XYZ file of C-alpha atoms in Angstrom:
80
model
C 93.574 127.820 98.365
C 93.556 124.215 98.540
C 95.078 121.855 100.563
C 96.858 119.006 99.126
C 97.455 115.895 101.178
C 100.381 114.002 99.519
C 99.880 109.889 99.431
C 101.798 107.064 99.213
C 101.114 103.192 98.113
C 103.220 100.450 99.917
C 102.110 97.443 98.431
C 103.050 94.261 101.105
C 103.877 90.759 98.477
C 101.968 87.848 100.053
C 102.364 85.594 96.816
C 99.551 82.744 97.628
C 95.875 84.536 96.724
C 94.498 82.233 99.240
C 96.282 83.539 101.998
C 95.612 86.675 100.670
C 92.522 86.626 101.280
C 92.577 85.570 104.513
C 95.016 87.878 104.993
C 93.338 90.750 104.167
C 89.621 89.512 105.942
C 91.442 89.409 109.201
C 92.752 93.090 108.769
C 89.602 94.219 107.695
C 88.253 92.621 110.761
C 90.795 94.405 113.608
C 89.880 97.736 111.519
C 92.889 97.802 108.554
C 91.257 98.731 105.738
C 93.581 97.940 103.043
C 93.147 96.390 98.956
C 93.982 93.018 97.947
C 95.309 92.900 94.387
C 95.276 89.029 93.164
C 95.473 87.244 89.934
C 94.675 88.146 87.165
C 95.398 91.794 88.420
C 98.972 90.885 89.561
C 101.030 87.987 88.473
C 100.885 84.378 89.369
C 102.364 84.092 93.202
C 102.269 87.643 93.460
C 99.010 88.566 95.719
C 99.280 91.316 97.660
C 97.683 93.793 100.178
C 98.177 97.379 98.565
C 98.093 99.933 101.739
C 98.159 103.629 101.504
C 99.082 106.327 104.089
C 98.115 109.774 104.071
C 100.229 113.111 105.637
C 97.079 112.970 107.724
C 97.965 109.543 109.688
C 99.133 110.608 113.034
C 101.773 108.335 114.425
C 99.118 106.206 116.890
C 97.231 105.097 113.517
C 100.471 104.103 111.792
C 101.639 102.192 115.112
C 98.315 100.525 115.374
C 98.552 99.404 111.446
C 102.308 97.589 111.986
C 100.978 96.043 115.071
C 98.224 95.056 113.354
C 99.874 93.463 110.386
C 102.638 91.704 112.709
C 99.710 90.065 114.931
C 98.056 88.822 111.415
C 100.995 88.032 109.509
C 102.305 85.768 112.421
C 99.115 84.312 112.632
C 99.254 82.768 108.876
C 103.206 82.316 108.975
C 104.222 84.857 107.134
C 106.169 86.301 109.977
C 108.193 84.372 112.441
């Protein structure tokens, strides 16, 4: 028997790579490990961070992740 552990992709539209970047450096450095996709992977204006979640994410991790992504994105602007 095997256990299967279902995922799913969420990707979050940023648009400039250059904040993309930066984006994604400062969740990599509060512990987010996420993907950036940028040009020429994705179109023009359409970087992004591509996150994935697991059935094994207990609620605390998927708390700390939107708290996370709120502190950073209002950090850059993205969020107001």
């Amino acid at each position: 028997f095997r256990r299967v552990l279902f995922r799913s992709i969420v990707p979050i539209i940023v648009g400039d790579v250059d904040i993309a970047l930066v984006f994604w450096r400062k969740l990599y450095d509060k512990g987010v490990f996420v993907n950036a996709f940028v040009p020429p992977g994705v179109p023009p204006n359409m970087s992004m961070m591509r996150t994935s979640y697991m059935a094994t994410h207990e609620d605390e991790h998927l708390e700390k992740i939107l708290d996370v992504f709120a502190e950073v994105g209002r950090e850059l602007g993205l969020i107001s």
